[in-house]
Coordinates of C-alpha atoms in Angstrom, one line a residue:
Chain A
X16 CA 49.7 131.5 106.6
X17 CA 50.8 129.7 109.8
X18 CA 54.2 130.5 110.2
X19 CA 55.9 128.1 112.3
X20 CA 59.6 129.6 113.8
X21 CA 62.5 127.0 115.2
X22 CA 65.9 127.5 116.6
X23 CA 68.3 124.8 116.4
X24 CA 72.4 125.0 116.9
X25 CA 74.5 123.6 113.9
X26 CA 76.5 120.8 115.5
X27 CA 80.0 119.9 114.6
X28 CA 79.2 116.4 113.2
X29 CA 76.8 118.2 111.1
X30 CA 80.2 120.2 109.0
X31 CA 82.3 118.7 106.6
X32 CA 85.6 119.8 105.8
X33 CA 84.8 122.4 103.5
X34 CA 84.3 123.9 106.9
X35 CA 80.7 124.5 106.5
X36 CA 77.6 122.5 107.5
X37 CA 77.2 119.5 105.2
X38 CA 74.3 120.0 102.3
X39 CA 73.2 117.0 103.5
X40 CA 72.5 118.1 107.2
X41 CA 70.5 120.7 106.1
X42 CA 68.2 118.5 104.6
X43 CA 67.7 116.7 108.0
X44 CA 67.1 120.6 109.4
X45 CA 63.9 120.9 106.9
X46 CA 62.3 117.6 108.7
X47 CA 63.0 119.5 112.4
X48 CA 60.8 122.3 111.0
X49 CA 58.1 120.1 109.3
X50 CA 57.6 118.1 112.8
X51 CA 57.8 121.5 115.1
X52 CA 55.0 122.5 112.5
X53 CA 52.8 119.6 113.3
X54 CA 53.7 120.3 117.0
X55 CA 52.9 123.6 116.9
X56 CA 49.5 122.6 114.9
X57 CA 48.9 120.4 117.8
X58 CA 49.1 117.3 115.9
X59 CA 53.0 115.9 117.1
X60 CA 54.1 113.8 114.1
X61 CA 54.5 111.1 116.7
X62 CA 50.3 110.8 117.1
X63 CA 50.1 110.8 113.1
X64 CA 52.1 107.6 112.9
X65 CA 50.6 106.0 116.1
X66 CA 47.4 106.5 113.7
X67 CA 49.1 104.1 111.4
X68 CA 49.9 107.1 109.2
X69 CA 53.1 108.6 107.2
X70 CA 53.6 111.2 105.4
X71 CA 56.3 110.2 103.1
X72 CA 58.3 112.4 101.4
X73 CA 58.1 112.4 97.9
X74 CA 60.1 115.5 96.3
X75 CA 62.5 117.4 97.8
X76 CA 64.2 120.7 96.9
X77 CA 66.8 122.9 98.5
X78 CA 68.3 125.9 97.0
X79 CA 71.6 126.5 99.2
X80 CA 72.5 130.7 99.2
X81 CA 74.8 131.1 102.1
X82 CA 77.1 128.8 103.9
X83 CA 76.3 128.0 107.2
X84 CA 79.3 127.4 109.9
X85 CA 79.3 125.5 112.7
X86 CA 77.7 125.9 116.1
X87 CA 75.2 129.3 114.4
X88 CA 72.1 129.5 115.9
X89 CA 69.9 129.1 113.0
X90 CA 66.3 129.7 112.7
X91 CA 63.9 126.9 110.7
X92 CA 60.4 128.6 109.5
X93 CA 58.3 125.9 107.9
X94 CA 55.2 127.1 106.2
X95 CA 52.4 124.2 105.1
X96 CA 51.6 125.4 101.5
X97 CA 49.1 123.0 100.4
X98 CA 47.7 120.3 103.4
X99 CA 45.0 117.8 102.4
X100 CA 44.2 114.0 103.6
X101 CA 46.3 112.2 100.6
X102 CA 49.0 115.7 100.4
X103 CA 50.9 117.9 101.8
X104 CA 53.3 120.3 100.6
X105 CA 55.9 122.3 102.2
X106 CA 58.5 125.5 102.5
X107 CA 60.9 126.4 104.4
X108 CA 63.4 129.1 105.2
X109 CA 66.5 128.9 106.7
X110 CA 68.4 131.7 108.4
X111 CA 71.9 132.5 109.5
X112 CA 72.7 133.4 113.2
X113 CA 73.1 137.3 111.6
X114 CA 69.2 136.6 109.9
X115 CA 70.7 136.5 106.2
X116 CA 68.2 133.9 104.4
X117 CA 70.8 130.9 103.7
X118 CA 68.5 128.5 102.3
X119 CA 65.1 128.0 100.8
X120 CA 63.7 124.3 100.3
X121 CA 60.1 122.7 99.6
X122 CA 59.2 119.3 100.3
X123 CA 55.9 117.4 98.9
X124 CA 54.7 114.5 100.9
X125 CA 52.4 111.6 100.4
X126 CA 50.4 110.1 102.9
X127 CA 51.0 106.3 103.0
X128 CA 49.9 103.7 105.6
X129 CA 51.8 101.3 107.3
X130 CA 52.3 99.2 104.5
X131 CA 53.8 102.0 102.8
X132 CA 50.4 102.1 100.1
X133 CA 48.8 105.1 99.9
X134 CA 46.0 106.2 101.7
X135 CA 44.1 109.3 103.4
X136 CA 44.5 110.7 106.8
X137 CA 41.4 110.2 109.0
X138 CA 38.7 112.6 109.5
X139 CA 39.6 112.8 113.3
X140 CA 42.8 113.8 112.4
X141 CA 42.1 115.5 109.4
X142 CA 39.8 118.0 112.2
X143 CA 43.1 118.6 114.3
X144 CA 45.2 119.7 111.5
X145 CA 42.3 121.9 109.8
X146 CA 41.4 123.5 112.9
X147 CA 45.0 125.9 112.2
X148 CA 45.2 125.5 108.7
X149 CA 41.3 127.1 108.4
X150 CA 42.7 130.1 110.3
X151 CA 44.8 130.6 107.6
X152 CA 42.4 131.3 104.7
Chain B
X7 CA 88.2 82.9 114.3
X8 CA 86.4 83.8 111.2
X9 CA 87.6 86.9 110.2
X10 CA 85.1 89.2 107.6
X11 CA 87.0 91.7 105.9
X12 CA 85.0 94.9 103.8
X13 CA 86.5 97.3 102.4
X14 CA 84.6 100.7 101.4
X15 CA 85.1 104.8 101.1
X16 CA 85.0 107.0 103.4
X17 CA 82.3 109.6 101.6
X18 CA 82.6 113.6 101.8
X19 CA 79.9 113.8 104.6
X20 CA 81.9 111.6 106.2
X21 CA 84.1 114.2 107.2
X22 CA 83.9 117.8 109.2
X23 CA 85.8 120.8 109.6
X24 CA 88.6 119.1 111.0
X25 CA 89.2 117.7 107.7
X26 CA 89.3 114.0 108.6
X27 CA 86.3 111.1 109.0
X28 CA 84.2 111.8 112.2
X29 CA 84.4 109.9 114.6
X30 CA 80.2 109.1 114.8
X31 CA 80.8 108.5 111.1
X32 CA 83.3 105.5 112.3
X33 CA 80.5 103.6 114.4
X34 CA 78.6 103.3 111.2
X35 CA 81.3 102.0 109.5
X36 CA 81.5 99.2 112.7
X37 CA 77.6 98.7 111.6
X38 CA 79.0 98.0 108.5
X39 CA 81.5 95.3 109.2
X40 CA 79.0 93.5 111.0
X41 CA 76.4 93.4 108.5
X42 CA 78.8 92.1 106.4
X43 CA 79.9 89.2 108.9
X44 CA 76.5 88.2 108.9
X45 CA 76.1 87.8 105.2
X46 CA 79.4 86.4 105.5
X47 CA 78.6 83.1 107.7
X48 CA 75.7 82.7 105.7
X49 CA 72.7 84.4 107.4
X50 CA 72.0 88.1 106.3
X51 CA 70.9 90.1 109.2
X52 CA 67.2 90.7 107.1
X53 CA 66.9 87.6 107.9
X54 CA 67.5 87.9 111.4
X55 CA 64.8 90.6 111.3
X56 CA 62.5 89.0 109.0
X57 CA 62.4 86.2 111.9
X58 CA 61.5 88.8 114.4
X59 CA 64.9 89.3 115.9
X60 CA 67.0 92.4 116.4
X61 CA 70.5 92.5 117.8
X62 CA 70.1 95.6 119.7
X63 CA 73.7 97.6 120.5
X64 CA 74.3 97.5 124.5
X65 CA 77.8 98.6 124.6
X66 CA 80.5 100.1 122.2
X67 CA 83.9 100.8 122.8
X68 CA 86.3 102.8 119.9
X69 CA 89.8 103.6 120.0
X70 CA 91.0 106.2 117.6
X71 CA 94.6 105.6 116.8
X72 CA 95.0 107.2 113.5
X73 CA 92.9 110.1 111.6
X74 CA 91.5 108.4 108.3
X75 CA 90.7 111.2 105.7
X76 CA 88.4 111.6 102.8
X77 CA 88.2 109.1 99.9
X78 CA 90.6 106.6 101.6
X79 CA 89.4 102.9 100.3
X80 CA 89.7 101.2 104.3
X81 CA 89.6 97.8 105.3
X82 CA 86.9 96.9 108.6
X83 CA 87.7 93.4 109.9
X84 CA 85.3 92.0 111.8
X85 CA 85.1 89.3 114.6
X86 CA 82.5 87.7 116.8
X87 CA 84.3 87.4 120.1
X88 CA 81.1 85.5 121.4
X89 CA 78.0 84.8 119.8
X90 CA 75.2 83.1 121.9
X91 CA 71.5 83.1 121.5
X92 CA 71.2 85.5 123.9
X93 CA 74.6 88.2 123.3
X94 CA 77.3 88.7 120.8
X95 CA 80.3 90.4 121.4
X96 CA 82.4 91.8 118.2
X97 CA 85.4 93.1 118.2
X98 CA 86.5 95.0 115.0
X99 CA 89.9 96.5 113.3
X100 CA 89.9 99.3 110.8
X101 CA 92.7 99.8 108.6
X102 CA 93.2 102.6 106.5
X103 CA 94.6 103.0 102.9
X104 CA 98.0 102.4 103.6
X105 CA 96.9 99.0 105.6
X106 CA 97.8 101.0 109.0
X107 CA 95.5 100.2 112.1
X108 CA 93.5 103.5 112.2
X109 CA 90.7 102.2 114.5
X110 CA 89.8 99.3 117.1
X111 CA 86.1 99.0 118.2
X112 CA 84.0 96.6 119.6
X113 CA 80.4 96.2 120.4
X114 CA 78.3 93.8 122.6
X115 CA 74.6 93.3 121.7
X116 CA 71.6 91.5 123.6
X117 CA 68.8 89.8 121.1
X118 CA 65.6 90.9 121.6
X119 CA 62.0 90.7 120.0
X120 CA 60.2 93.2 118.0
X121 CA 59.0 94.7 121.4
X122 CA 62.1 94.7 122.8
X123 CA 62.1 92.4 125.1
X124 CA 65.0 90.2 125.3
X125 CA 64.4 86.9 123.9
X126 CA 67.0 84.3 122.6
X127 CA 67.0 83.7 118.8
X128 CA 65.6 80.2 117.2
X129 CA 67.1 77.3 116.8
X130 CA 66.7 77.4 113.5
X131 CA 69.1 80.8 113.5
X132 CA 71.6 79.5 115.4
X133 CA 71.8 76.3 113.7
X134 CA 72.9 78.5 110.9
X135 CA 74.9 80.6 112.8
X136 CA 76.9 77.6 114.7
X137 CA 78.1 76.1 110.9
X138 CA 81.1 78.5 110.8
X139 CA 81.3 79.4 114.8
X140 CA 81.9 76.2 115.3
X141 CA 84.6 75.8 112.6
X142 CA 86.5 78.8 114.4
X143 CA 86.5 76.8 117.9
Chain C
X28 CA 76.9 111.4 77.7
X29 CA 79.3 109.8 79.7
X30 CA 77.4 108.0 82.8
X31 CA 79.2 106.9 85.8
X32 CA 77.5 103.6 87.6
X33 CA 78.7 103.2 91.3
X34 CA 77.0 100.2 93.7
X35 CA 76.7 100.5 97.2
X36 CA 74.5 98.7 100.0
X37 CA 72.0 100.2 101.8
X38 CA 73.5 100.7 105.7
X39 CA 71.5 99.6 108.3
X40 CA 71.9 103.8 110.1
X41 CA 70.7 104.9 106.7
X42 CA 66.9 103.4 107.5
X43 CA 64.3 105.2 110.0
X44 CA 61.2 104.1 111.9
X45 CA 58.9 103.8 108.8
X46 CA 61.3 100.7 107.7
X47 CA 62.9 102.6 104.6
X48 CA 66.1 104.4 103.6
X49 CA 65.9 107.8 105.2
X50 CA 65.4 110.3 102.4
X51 CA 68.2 112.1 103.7
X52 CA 70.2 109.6 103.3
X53 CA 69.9 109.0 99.7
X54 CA 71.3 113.1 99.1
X55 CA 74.5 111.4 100.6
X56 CA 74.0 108.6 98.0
X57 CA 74.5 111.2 95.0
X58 CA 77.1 112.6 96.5
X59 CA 79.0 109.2 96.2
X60 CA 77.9 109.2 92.9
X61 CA 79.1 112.5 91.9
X62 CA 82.6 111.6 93.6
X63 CA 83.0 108.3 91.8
X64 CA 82.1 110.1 88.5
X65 CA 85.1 112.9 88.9
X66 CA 87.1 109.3 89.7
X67 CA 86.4 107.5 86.5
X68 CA 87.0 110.5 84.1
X69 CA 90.6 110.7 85.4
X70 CA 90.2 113.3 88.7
X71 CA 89.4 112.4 91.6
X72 CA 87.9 114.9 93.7
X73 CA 90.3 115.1 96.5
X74 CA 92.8 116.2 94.0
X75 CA 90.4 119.3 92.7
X76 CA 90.4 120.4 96.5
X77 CA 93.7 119.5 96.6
X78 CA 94.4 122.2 94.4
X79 CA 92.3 124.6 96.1
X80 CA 88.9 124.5 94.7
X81 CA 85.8 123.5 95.9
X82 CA 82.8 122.5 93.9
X83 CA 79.9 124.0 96.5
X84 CA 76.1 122.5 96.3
X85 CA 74.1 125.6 94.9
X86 CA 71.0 123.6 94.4
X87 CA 69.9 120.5 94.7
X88 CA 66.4 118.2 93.4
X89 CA 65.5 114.5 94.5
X90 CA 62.3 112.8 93.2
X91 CA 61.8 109.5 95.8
X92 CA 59.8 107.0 93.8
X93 CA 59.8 103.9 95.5
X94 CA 60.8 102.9 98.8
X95 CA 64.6 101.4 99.0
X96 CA 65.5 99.1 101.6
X97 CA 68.1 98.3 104.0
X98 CA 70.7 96.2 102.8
X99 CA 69.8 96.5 99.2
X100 CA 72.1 96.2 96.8
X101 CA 71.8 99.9 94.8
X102 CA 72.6 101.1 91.9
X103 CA 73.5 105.5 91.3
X104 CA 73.9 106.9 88.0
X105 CA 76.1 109.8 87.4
X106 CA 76.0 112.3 84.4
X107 CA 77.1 115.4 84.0
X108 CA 74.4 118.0 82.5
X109 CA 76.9 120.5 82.0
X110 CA 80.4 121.2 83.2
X111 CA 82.5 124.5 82.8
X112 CA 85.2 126.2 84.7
X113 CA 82.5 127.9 86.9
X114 CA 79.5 125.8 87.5
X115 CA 78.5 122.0 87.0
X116 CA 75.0 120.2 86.5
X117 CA 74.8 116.8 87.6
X118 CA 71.9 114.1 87.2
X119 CA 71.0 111.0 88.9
X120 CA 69.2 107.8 88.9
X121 CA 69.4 105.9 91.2
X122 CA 68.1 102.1 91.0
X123 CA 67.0 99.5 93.5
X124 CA 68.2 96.1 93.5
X125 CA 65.8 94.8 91.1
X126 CA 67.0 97.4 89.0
X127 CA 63.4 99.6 89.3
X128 CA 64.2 103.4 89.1
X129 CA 63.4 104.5 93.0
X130 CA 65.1 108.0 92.8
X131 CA 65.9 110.8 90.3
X132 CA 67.5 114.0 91.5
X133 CA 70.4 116.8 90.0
X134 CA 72.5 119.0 91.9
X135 CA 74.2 122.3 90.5
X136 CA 77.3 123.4 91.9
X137 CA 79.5 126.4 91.8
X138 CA 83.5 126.8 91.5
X139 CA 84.7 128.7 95.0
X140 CA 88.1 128.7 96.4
X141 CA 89.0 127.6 100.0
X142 CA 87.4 131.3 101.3
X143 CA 84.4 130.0 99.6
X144 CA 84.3 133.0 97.2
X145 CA 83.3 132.1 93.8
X146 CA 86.2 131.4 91.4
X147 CA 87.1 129.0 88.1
X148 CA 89.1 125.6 88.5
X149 CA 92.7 125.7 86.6
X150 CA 93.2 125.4 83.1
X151 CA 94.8 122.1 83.9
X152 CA 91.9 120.5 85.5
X153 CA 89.4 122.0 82.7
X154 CA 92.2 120.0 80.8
X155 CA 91.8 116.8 82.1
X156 CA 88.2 116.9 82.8
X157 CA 87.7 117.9 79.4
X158 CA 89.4 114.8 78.0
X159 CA 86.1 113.3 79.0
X160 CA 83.8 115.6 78.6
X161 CA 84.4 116.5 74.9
X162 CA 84.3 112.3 74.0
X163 CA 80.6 113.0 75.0
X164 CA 80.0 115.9 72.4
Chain D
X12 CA 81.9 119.1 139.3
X13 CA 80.6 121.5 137.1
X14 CA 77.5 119.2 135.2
X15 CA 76.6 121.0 132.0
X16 CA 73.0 120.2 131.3
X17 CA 71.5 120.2 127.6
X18 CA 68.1 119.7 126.6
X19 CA 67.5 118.5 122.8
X20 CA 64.7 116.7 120.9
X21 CA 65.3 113.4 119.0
X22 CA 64.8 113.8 115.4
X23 CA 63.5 111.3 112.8
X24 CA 65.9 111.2 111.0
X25 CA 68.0 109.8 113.7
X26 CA 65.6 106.5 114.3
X27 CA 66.3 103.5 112.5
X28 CA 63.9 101.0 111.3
X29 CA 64.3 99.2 114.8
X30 CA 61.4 101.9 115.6
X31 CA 64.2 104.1 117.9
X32 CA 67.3 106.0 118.1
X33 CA 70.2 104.5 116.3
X34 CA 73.2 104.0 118.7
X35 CA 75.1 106.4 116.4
X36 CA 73.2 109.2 116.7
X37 CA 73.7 109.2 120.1
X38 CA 77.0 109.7 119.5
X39 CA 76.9 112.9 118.0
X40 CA 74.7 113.7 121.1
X41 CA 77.5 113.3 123.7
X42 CA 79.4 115.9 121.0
X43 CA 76.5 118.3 121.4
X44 CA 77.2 118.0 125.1
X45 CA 80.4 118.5 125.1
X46 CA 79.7 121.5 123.1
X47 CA 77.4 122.8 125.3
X48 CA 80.0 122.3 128.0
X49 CA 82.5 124.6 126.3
X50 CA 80.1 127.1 126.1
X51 CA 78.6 127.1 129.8
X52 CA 82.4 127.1 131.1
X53 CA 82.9 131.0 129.2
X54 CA 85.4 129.1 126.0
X55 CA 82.7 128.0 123.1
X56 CA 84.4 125.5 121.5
X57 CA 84.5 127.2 118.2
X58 CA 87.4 130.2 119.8
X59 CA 89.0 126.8 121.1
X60 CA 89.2 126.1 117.0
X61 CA 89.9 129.2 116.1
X62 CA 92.7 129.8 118.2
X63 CA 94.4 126.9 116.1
X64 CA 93.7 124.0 118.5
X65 CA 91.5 120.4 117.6
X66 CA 90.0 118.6 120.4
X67 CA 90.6 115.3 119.0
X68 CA 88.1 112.0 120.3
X69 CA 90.6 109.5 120.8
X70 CA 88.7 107.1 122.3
X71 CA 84.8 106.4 123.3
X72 CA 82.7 104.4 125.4
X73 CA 78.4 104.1 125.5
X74 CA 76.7 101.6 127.4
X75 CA 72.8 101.9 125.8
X76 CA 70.7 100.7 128.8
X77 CA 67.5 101.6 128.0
X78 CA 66.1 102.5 124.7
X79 CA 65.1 106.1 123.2
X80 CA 62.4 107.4 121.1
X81 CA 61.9 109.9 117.8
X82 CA 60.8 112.9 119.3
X83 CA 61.4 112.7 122.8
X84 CA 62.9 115.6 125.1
X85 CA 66.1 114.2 126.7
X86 CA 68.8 115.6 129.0
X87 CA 72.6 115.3 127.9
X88 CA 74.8 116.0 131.7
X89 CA 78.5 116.4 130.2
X90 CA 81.0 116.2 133.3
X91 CA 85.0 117.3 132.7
X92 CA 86.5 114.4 134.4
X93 CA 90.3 115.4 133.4
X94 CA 91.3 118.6 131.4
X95 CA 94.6 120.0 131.2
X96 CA 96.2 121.4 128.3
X97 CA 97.3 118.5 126.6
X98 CA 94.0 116.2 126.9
X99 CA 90.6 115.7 128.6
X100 CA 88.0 113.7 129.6
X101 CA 84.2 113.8 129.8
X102 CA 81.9 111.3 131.2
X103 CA 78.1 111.7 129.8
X104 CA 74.7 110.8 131.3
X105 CA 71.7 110.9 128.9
X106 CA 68.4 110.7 130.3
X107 CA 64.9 109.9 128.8
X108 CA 61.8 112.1 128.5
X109 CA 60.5 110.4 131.9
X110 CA 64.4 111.2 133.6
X111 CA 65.6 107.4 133.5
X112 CA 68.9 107.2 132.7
X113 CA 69.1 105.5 129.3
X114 CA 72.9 106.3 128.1
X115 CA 76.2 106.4 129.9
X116 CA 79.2 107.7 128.0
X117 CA 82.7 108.9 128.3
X118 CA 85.4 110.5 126.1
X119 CA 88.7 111.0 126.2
X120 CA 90.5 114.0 124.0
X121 CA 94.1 114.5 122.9
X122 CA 95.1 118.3 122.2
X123 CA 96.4 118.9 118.5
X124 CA 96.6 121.6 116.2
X125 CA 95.6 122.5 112.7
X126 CA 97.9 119.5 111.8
X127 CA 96.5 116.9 113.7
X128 CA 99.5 117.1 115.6
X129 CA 99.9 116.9 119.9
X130 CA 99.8 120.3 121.3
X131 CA 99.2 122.0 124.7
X132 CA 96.2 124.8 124.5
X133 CA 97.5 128.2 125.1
X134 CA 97.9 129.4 128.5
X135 CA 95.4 132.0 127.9
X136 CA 93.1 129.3 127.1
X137 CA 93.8 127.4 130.1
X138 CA 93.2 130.4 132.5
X139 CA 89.8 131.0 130.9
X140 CA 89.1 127.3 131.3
X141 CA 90.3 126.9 134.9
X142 CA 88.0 129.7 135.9
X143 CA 85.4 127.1 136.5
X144 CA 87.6 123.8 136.7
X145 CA 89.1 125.3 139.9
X146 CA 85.9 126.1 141.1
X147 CA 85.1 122.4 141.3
X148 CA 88.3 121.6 143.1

């Protein structure tokens, strides 16, 4: 499957004072992966909401393995596991600067319209996203 | 002048690896005292939104006199310098747990619409507003 | 079981662009919980740090429900699943402010000491936590 | 001067429901620049923490001229107006994804150790530092 690969650097506002990156930041590194996925789809996250469109998120789990410290160069890999017009569903692997896997999440999203009710992504979207995703089967 | 004093925690991911609040997590805490000042004088700031206003942040100025650590219950006092239907200015005083002046802020903000263009807010608003502004003068 | 009930308002810096508390935000929001939970059964978590333990996220679950708003007045339930020297399960519910259930999540944690190796908190906190804990058997 | 140019995306999770960036999140953007400072002048910041010393923010300033959105590509320029071994300050530019200037910032930085207390950096420090400060005499 479409394996989509991002670098980020852990910032220092990102640590608490255990001295490690916060368990909360981490969370906010998943949602950099997800919208590098959609970018690297070629359907930027920003063109799904001009559509009137978000994908909410609607379960979330981490599984934290190996601290993280600041200013590592980690890498994000975001992998969609299930992507339909009304779902999606996400994972994710996080590496240390030395490549140890430090954390494994998933998120599930729901695709809601402005009003927050949910809905289905359009067709002419729908054709973006599928033209990677059908690569993949 | 009205003075709106809240008092909260300073939360774990609050903190980094110095061991003491971060300083970005301050500025929220600023956001804070004026959201409370606002409820204070009688006119939540949804309700500036809901009435198609925002009081975007222009400027912000924070002094950092004393570090404020984990769990500390703090005091944020909270002043409008100037409040027009155009700008506001507040100027803010944190205290820490021992009542010592930790932090002095202060932020000016211009009104502007849900574009964000400037605007001035309605009469309506301000007649609200001006009910305890005009008790400080 | 003993279950901790902690209220906090929603922070303005805790929404994003689709209007609604950041789901990020809300794994802070348990984390508040959790703290005032050690509080009310007699130790506070700066004093199991204090005494050179850590109690590190290992894994963590949220289920977002319903969207929760800025400036809403929620509420976060606390329990604790399970509790030894080693490792803790916590549950959460957290309520918006017409008391609808928005969010469920847990978080388990393990005992490490200030190197972050894994380790077991002192008789005399097991002690004191236990004072609660065994009420609740 | 040395200018220290960095190049980050904004991330959702750092909009508000205004629709952009929240002022405090940029914040933690003039840290990442300051970061990246440390790093282009030969000392990353995290030997600068290692070697026992804090660079503490002791007081900020941002002027927010022009608003910024989720996802753009903006430029943080991080100048060393002042460093010696006892304090420092940097001035900030932050430009949009078209290049207009959007954010002006300073800091200014007191020296202390692992005790939050008023140091000098190591002279070793120092002459790795002044490699390029002296350059920009």
């Amino acid at each position: 499957m479409f394996n989509c690969s991002t670098r980020i650097r852990v910032r220092y506002g990102e640590t608490d004072k255990m001295g490690v990156a916060h368990h909360g930041a981490m969370v906010t590194w998943l949602e950099v992966g997800r919208v590098e996925w959609c970018r690297a789809v070629g359907v930027p996250y920003s063109e799904v909401e001009a559509a009137g469109f978000n994908m909410a998120v609607a379960e979330l789990t981490v599984r934290y393995m190996k601290p993280i410290f600041f200013d590592e160069k980690i890498t994000i890999e975001t992998v969609a596991e299930k992507f339909t017009a009304r779902l999606a569903r996400f994972s994710y692997r996080i590496f240390n600067s030395k490549q140890e896997l430090a954390v494994v999440g998933s998120t599930r999203h729901l695709v809601v319209g402005k009003t927050l009710i949910r809905t289905s992504l359009s067709p002419e979207l729908m054709t973006r996203f599928r033209r990677v995703l059908e690569q993949d089967a």
